[in-house]
Short mmCIF file of C-alpha atoms in Angstrom, two decimals:
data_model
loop_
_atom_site.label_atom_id
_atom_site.label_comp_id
_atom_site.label_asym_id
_atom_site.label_seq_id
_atom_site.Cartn_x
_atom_site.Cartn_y
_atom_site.Cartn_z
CA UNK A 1 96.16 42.56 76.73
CA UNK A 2 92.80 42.55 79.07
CA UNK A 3 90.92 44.38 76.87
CA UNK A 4 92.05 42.97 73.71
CA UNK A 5 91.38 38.99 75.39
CA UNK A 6 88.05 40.59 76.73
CA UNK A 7 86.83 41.29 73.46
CA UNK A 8 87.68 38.44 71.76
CA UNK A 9 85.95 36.48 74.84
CA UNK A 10 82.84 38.57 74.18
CA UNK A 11 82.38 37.82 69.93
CA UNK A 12 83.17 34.45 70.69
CA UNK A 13 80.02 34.13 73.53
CA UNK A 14 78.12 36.17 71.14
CA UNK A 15 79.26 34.42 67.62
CA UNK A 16 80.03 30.94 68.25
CA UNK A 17 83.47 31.34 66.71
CA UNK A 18 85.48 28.74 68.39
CA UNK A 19 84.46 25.28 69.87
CA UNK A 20 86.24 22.48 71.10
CA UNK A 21 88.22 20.64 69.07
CA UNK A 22 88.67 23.37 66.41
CA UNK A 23 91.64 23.82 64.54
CA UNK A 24 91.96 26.79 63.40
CA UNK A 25 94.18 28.40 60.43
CA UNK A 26 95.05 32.27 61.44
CA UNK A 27 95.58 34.13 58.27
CA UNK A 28 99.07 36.31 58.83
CA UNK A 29 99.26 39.24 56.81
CA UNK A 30 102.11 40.78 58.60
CA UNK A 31 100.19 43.86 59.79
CA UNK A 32 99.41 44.44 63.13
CA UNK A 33 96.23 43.62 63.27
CA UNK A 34 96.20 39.53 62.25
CA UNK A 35 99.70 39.95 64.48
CA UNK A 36 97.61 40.82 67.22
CA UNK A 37 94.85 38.32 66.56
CA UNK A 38 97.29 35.04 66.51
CA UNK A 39 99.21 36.63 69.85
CA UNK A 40 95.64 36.96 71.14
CA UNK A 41 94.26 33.32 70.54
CA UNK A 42 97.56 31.80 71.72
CA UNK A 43 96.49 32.96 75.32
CA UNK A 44 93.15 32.50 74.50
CA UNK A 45 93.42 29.05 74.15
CA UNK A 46 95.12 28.46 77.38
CA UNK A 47 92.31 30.05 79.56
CA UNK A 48 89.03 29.87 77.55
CA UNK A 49 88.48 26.29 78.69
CA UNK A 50 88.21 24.71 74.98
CA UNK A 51 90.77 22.65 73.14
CA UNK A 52 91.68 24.05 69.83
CA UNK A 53 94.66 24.51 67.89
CA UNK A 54 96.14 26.96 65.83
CA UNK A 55 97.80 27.48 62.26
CA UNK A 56 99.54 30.37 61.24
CA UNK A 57 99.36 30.85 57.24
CA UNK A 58 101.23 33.83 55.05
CA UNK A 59 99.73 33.39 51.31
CA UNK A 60 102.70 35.45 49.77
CA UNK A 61 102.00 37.57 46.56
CA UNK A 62 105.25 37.46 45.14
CA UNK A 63 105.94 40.96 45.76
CA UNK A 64 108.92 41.80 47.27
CA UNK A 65 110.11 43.04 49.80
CA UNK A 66 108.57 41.11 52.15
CA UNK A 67 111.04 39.85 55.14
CA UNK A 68 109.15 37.26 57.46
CA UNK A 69 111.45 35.99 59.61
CA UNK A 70 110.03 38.48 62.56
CA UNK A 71 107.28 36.37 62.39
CA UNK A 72 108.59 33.33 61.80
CA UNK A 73 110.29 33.90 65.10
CA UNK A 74 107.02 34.95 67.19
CA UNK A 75 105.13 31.77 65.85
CA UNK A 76 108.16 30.18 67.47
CA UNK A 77 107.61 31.67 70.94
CA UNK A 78 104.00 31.11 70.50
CA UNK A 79 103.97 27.60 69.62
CA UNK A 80 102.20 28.22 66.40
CA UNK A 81 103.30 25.93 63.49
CA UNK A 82 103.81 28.90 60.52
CA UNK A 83 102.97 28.15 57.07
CA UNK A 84 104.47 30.56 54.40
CA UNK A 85 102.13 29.61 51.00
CA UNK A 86 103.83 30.63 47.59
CA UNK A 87 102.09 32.44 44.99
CA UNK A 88 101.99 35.09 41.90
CA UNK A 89 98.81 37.07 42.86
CA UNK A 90 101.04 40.07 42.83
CA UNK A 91 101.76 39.45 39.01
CA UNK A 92 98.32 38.22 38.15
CA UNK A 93 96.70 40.92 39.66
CA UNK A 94 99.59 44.35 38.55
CA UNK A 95 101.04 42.83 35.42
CA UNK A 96 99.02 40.93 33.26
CA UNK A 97 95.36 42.13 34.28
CA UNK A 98 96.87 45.54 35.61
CA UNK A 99 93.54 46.42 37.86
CA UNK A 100 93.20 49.58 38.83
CA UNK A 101 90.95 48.65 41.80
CA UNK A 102 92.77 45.72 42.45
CA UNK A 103 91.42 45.12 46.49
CA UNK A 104 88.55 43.20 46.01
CA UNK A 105 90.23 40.27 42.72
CA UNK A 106 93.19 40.33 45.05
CA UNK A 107 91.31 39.96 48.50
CA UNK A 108 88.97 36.98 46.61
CA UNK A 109 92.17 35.25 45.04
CA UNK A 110 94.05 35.31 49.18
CA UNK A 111 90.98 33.75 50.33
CA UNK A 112 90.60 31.23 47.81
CA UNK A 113 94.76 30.18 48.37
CA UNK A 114 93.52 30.54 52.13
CA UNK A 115 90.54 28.00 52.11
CA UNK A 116 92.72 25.72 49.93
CA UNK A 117 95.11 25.57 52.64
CA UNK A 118 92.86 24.74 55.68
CA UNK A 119 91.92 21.95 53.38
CA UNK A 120 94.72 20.49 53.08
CA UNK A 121 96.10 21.06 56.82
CA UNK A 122 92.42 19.87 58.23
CA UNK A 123 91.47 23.50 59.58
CA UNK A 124 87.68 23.71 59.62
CA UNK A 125 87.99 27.43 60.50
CA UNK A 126 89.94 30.43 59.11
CA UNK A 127 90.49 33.57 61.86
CA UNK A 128 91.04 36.87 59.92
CA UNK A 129 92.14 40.10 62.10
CA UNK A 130 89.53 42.47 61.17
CA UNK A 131 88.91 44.85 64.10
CA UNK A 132 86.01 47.15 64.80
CA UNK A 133 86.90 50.13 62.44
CA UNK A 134 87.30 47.40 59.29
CA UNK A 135 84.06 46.59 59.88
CA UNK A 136 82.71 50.39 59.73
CA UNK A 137 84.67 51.33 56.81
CA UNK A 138 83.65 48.09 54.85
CA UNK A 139 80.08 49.48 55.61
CA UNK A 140 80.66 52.45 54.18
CA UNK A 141 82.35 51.49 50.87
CA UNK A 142 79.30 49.10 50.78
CA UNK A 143 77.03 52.20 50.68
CA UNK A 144 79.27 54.59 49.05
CA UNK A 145 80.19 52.71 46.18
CA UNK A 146 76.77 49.88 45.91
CA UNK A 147 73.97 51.80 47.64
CA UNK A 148 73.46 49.08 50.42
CA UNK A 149 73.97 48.51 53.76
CA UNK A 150 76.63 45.60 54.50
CA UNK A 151 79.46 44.59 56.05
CA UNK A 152 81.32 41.18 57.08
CA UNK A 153 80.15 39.36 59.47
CA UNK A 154 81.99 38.32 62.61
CA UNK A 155 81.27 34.63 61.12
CA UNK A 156 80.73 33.27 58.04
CA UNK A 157 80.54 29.81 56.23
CA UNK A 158 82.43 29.75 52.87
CA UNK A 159 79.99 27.35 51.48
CA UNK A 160 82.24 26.57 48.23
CA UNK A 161 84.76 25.05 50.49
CA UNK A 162 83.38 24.31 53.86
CA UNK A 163 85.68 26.09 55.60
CA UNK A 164 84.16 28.98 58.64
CA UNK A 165 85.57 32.51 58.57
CA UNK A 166 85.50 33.83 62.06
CA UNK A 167 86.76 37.23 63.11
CA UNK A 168 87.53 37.40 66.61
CA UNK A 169 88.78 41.23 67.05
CA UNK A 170 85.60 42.70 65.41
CA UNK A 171 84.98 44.70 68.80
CA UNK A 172 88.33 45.47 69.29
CA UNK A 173 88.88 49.51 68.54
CA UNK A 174 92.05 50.47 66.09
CA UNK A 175 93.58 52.14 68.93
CA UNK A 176 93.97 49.36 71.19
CA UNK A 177 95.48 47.09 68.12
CA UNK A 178 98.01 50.45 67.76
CA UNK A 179 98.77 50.68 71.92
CA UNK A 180 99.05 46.44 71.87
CA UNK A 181 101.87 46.26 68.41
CA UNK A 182 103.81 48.96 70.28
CA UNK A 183 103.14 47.11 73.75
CA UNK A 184 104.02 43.77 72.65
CA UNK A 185 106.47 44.99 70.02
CA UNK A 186 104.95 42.95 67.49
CA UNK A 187 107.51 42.06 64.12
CA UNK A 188 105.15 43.90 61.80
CA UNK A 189 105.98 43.95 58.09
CA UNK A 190 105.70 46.61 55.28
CA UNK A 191 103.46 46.13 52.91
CA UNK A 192 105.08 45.41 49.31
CA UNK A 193 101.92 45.81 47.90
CA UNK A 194 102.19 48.92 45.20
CA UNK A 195 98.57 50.45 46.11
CA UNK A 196 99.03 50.30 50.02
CA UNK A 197 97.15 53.59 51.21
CA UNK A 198 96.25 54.28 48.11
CA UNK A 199 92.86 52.61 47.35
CA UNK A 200 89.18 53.38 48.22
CA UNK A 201 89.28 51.30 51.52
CA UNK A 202 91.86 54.12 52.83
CA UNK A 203 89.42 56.89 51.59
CA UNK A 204 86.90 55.52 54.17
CA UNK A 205 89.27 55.33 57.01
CA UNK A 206 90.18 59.15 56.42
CA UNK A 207 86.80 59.56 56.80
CA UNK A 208 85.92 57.54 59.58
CA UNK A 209 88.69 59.70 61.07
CA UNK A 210 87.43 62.40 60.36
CA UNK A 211 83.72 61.46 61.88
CA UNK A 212 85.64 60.77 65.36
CA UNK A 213 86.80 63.64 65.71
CA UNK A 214 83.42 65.34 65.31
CA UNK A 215 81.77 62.94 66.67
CA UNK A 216 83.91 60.66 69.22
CA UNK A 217 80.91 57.85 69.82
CA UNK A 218 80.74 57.31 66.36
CA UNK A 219 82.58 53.84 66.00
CA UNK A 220 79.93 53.00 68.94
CA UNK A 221 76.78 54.27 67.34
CA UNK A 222 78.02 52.51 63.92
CA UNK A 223 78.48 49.06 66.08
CA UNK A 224 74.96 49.47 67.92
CA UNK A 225 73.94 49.52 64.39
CA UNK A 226 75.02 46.78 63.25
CA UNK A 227 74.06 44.59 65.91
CA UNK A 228 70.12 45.60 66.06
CA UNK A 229 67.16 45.77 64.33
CA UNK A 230 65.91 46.98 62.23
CA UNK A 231 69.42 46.07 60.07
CA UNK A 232 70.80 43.24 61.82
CA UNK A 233 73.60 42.94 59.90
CA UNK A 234 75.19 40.94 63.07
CA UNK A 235 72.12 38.81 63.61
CA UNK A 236 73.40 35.43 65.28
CA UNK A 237 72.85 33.14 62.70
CA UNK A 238 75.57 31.72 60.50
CA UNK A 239 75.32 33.42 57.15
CA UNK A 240 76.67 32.26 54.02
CA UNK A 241 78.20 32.93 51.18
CA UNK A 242 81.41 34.24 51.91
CA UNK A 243 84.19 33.36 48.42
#
């Protein structure tokens, strides 16, 4: 867990992400990596000097299966209050408008439900689990598929609703998110969601796969990238907009 809290340490010095006082909604997807991220800022919180609190939030897609009581019981042991947030994005999204790149409608209709509910819970801030390989691979669909150069940024202020979307893993490599569910033994849950591994996101982590294993400092080079000129896609100011 060093590493993990190390690097979550480090893009909060670097990002501003959390401040005293915050309370802070942690968006629980029930795969490993927002797992990780609530486990993470539980212990955070207890060391890093600054009082915040935390919200755990499911926005469920009314897809089934899609068993939560795993995580139910870790927001127990945590002392995280768990919100589970109905909804029929599922059915929107494969039944009536049947996408066939559904991602991006279904990612913007979560975050929506998402900012709704810090609203109405009084979280100024919203904590998503994307680690350091999202972050690459959302660069690359960026340039694969709209000839530009962007990715998320490790903070961002969703100006519609006010609400700050902070992502406190985004140094954190894949591997140590794999080596910490199987350490921790994390209640991860299988996707019900009838593209999973199927969509253009997963087409850029074969290939970002594939680029570590000619090139192993890849992820690194990639990061360096994105934190200095002349792109400065990380600069340190608060961008915006982020719907």
């Amino acid at each position: 867990m060093k590493k993990t809290l190390g690097c979550l340490r480090k893009a909060d010095q670097d990002f501003g992400l959390i401040e005293p006082g915050d309370r802070i909604a942690v968006g629980i997807s029930g795969g490993k990596d927002s797992l990780l991220l609530l486990h993470a800022l539980s212990l955070y919180r207890q060391f890093s000097h600054k009082q915040f609190s935390l919200l755990a939030v499911t926005v469920k897609m009314g897809l089934e299966p899609f068993d939560l009581s795993g995580i139910r019981s870790l927001c127990g042991e945590l002392e995280v209050p768990y919100l589970e947030v109905e909804t029929q994005i599922g059915e929107i999204i494969f039944d009536y408008r049947k996408e066939k790149n559904p991602c991006a409608l279904c990612s913007k209709m979560r975050r929506a439900v998402l900012a709704n509910t810090c609203r109405e819970n009084g979280c100024g801030k919203l904590a998503l689990g994307h680690h350091r390989e999202d972050a690459i691979e959302t660069l690359l669909l960026s340039l694969f598929y709209e000839g530009r150069f962007h990715t998320f940024h490790p903070k961002t202020l969703m100006s519609r609703s006010g609400i700050t979307v902070i992502r406190p893993l985004v140094y954190l490599p894949e591997k140590h998110v794999i080596h910490m569910m199987r350490s921790l033994n994390l209640p991860v849950v299988t996707s019900p969601c009838p593209v999973d591994h199927q969509t253009r996101r997963e087409d850029m982590h074969r290939l970002l796969s594939d680029l570590k294993k000619r090139f192993p400092d890849a992820p690194d080079r990639f990061l360096h990238a994105l934190q200095h000129e002349p792109y400065d896609l990380w600069q340190k100011d608060l961008p915006s907009d982020e719907s």
